[in-house]
Coordinates of C-alpha atoms in Angstrom, one line a residue:
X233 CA 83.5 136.1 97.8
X234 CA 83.1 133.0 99.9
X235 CA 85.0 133.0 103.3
X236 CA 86.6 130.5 105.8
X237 CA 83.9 128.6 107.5
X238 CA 82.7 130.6 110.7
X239 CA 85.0 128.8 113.1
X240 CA 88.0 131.5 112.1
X241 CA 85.5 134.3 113.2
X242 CA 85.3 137.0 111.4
X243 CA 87.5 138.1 108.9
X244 CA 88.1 140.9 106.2
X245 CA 86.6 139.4 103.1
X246 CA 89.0 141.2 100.9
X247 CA 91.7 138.8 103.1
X248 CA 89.5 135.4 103.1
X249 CA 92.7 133.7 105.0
X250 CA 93.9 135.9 106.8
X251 CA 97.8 138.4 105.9
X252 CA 100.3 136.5 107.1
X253 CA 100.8 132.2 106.4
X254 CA 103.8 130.0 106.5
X255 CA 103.7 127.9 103.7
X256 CA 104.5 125.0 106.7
X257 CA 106.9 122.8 106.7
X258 CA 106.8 119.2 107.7
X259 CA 108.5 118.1 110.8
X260 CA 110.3 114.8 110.3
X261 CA 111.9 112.2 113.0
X262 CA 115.6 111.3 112.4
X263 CA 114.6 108.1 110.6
X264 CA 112.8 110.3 107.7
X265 CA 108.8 109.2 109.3
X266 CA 106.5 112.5 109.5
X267 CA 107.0 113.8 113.3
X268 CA 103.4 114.3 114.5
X269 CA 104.1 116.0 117.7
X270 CA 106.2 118.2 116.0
X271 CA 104.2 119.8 113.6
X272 CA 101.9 120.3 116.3
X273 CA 104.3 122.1 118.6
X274 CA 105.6 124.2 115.2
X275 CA 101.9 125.2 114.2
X276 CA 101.0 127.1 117.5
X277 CA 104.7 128.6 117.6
X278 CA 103.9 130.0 114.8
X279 CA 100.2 131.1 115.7
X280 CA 100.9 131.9 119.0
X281 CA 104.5 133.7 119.2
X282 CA 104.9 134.8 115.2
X283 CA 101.9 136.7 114.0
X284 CA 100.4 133.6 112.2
X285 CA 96.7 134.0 111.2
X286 CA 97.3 131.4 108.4
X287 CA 98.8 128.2 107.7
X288 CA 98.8 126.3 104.4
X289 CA 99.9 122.6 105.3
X290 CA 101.3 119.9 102.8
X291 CA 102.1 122.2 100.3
X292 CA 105.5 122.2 98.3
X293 CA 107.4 123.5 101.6
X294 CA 105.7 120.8 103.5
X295 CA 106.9 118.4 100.7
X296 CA 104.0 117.2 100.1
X297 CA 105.1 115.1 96.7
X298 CA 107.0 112.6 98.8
X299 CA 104.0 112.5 101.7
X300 CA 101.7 109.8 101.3
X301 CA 98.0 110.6 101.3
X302 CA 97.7 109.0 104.4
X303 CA 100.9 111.2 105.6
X304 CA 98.9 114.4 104.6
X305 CA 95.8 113.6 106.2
X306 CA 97.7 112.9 109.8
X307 CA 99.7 116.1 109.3
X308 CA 97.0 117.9 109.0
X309 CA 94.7 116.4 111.7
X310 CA 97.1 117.3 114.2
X311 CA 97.3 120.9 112.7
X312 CA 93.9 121.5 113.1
X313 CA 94.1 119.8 116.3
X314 CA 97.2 122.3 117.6
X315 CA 95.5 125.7 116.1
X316 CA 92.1 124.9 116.2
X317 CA 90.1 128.2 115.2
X318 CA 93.0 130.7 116.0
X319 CA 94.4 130.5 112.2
X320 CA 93.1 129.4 108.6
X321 CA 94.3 126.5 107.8
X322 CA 94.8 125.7 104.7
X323 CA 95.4 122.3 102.9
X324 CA 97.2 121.7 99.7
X325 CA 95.3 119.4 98.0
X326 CA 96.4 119.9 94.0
X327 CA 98.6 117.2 92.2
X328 CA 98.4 116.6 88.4
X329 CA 95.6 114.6 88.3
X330 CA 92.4 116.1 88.9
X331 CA 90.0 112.9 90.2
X332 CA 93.0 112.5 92.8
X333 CA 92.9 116.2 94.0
X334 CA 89.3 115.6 94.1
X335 CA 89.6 113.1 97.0
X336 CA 92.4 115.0 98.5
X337 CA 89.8 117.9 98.8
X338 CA 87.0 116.3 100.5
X339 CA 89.4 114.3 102.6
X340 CA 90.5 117.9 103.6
X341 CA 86.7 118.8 104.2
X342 CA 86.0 115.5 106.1
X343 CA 88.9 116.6 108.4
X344 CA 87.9 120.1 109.1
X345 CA 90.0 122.1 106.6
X346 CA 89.2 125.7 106.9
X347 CA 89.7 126.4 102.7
X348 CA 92.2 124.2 100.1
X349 CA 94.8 125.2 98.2
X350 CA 95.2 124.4 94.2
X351 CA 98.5 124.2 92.3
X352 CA 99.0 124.2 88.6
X353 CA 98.9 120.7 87.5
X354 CA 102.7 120.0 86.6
X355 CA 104.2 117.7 84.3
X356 CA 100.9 117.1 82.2
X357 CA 101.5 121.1 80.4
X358 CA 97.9 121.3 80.3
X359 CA 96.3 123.6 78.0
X360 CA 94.2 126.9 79.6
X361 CA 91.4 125.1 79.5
X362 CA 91.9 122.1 81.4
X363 CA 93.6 124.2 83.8
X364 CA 90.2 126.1 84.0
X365 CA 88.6 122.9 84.6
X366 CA 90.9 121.3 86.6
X367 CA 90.6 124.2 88.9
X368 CA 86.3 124.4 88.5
X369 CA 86.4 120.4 89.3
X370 CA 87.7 120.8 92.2
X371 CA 85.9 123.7 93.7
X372 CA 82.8 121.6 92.8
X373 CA 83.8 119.0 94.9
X374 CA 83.4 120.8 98.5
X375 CA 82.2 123.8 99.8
X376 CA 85.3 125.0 101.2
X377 CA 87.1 128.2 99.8
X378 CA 90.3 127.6 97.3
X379 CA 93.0 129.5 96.6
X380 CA 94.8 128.8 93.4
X381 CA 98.6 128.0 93.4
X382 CA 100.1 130.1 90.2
X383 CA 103.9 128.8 90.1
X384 CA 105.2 128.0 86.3
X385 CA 108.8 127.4 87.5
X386 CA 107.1 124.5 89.2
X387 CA 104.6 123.8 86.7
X388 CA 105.7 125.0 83.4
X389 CA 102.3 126.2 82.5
X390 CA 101.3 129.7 84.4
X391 CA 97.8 130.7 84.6
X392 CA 97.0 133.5 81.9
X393 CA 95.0 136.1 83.0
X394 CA 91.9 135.0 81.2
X395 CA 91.8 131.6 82.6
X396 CA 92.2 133.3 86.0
X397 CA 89.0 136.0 84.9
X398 CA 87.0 132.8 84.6
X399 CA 88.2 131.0 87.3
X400 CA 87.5 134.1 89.5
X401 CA 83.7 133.5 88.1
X402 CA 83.6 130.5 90.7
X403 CA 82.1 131.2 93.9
X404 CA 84.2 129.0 95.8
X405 CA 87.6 130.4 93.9
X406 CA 88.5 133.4 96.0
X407 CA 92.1 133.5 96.2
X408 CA 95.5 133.4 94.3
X409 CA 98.9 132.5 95.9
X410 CA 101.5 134.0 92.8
X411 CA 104.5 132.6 92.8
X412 CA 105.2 133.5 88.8
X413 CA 107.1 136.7 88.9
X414 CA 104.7 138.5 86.3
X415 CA 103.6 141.7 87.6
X416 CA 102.1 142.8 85.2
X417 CA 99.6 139.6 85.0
X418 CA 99.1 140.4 88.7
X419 CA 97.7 143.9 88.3
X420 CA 95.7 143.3 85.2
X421 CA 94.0 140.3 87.2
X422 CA 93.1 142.4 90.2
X423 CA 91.7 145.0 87.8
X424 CA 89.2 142.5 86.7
X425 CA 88.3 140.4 89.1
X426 CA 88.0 140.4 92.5
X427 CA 90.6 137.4 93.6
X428 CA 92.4 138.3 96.9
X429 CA 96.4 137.9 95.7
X430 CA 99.0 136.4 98.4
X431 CA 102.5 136.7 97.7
X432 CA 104.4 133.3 97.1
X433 CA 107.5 134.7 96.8
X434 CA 109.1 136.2 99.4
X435 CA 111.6 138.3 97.2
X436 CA 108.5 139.8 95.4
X437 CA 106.3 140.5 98.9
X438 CA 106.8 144.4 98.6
X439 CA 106.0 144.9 95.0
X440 CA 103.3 142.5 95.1
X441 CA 101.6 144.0 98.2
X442 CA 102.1 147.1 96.6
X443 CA 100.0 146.3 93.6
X444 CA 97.1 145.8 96.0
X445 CA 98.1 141.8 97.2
X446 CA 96.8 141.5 100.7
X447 CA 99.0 138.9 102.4
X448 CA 101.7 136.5 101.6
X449 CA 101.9 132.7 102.0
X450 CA 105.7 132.9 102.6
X451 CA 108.8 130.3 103.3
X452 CA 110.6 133.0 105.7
X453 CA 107.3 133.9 107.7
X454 CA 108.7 130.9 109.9
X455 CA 111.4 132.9 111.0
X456 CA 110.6 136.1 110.7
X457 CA 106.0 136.1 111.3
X458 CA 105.9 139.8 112.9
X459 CA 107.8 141.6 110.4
X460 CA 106.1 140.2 107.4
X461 CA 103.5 141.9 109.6
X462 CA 105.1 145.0 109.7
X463 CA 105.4 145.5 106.0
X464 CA 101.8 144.6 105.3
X465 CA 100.4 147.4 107.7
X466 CA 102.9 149.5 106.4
X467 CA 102.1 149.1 102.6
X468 CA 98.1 149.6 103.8
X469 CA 99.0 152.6 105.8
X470 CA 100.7 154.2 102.7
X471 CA 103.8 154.2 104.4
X472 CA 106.3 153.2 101.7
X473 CA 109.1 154.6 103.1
X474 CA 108.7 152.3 106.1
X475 CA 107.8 149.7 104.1
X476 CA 110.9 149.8 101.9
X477 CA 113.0 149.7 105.3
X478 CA 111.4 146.5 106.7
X479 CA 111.6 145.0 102.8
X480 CA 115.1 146.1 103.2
X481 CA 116.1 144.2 106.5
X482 CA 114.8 141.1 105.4
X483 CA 116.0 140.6 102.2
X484 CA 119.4 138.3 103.9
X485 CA 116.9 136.5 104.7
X486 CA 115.2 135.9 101.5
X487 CA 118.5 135.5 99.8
X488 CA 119.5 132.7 102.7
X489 CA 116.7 130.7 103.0
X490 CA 116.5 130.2 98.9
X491 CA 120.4 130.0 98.2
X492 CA 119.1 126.4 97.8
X493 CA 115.5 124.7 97.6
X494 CA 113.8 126.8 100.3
X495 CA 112.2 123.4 102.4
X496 CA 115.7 122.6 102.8
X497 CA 117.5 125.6 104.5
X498 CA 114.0 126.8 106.5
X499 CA 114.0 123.4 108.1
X500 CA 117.9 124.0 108.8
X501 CA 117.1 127.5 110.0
X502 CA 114.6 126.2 112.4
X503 CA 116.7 123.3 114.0
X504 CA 119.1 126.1 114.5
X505 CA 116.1 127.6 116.7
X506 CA 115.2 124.2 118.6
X507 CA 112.2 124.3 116.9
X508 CA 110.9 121.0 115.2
X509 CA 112.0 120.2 111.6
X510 CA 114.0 117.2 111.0
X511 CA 115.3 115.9 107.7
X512 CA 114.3 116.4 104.7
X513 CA 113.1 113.2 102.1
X514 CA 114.7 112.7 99.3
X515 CA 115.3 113.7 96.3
X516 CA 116.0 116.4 98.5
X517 CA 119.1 116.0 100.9
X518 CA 119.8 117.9 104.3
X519 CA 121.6 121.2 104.0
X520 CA 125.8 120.9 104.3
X521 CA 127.4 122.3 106.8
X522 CA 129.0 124.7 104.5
X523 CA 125.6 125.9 103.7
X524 CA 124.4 125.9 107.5
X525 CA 127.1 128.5 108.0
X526 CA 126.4 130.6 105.2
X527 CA 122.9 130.5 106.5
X528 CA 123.3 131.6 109.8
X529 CA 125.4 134.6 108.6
X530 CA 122.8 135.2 106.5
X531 CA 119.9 135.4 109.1
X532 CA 122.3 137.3 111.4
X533 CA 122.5 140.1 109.1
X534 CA 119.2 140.0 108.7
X535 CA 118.0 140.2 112.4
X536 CA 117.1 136.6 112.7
X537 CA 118.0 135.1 117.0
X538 CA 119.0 132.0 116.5

């Protein structure tokens, strides 16, 4: 199994990018333009004071489908530039068109990405194979690590577990971020292959660790870094009673940050902090103020200082 390059030190390779990533958000200005200095300032919060080791930039959190290609590769410039080798970074590159996640990858290598992240091509309903190529194409294209971005409510199609058995055959595909609530597909992949599995869904974290998943690229982990912490050590430990308990305290938090598209109510969350966020772009619109208050009783009952 391929790791990071040797810049992020050494790492676990069971755990190529480290336990704990925010799937990041992108800071905006008032006027809607993609706040630079902001998503600076958020990524080394988040390395430095919340128990990051990972971050996966321009992804669906970082709303990447309205970011220009030009937007992405600032964005993550200045993340590399904020972080430099104290986390993965990790840059979405997949759309639904492979020749143009092509160039998005080695842009990302050009740049200094530490490994690239793949979604499910959406729209298109590919069949298993041209997902299998899709995903082969463009871990051809660079020699930087990719973790595969399973997430049919997204994407419609899911990645069986075949296709994912072959993909695993790639050297350069080490990693699955599962976002597709089948649990069963998780465990019958990580009997067969040796993919490293990071949660993508918050709710699912504990069972998902507990089938042998060795991180999580989560949506909360802005808020809430060290405890997502917690509950990984204690799920390795074989403590599942403590585990349970963390799990426990943070699901108001879960359940707040997704009572509506989860971009939307993190960035709230973290303007609640005085942290950088900003707008979101449309079609998404700014959380109301009805929902502002639900979310911060929400994230008071779940521990969250805002």
């Amino acid at each position: 199994m391929s790791s990071p390059v040797p810049a992020t030190g050494a790492r676990d390779p069971r755990r190529p990018f480290g336990r704990v990533l925010s799937a990041m958000v992108t800071p905006m200005t008032e006027d809607g333009t993609v706040d630079l200095a902001g998503a600076q300032e958020l990524a080394a919060h988040l390395v430095d004071r919340c128990a990051h080791d990972g971050l996966v930039v321009n992804g669906t959190t970082g709303e990447s489908p309205t970011l220009s290609d030009a937007e992405q590769r600032s964005v993550l410039e200045v993340v590399l530039d904020a972080v430099g080798d104290r986390a993965v970074v990790v840059a979405g590159v997949g759309t639904n068109d492979t020749a143009h996640s092509i160039d998005k990858a080695r842009d990302a290598e050009r740049l200094g990405a530490h490994a690239l992240m793949a979604v499910t091509p959406y729209y298109n309903k590919p069949p298993q194979s041209g997902l299998l190529r899709h995903f082969t194409s463009i871990a051809d294209s660079t020699d930087l690590p990719v973790m595969l971005y399973d997430i049919p409510p997204r994407s419609v199609v899911p990645i069986e577990v075949a296709t994912l058995v072959r993909a695993a055959e790639h050297p350069r595909i080490v990693a699955v971020k599962d976002a597709k609530g089948d649990l069963p597909a998780v465990a019958w992949t990580l009997a067969r292959t040796d993919l490293a599995y990071y949660s993508g869904e918050d709710a699912l974290n504990l069972p998902l660790l507990a089938l042998g998943a060795v991180g999580v690229v989560s949506v909360v982990g802005h808020l809430v870094g060290p405890r997502l912490a917690e509950l990984i050590a204690a799920v390795e430990a074989g403590d599942l009673v403590r585990a349970r308990e963390v799990n426990t305290s943070l699901l108001p938090v879960y359940t707040g940050v997704f009572r509506t598209q989860g971009a939307i109510l993190v960035k709230a969350a973290l303007r609640l902090q005085g942290l950088p966020s900003g707008p979101v772009r449309p079609p998404l619109v700014d959380a109301t103020e009805e929902e502002v208050a639900q979310l911060r009783r929400d994230l008071a009952e779940g521990g969250v200082q805002l």
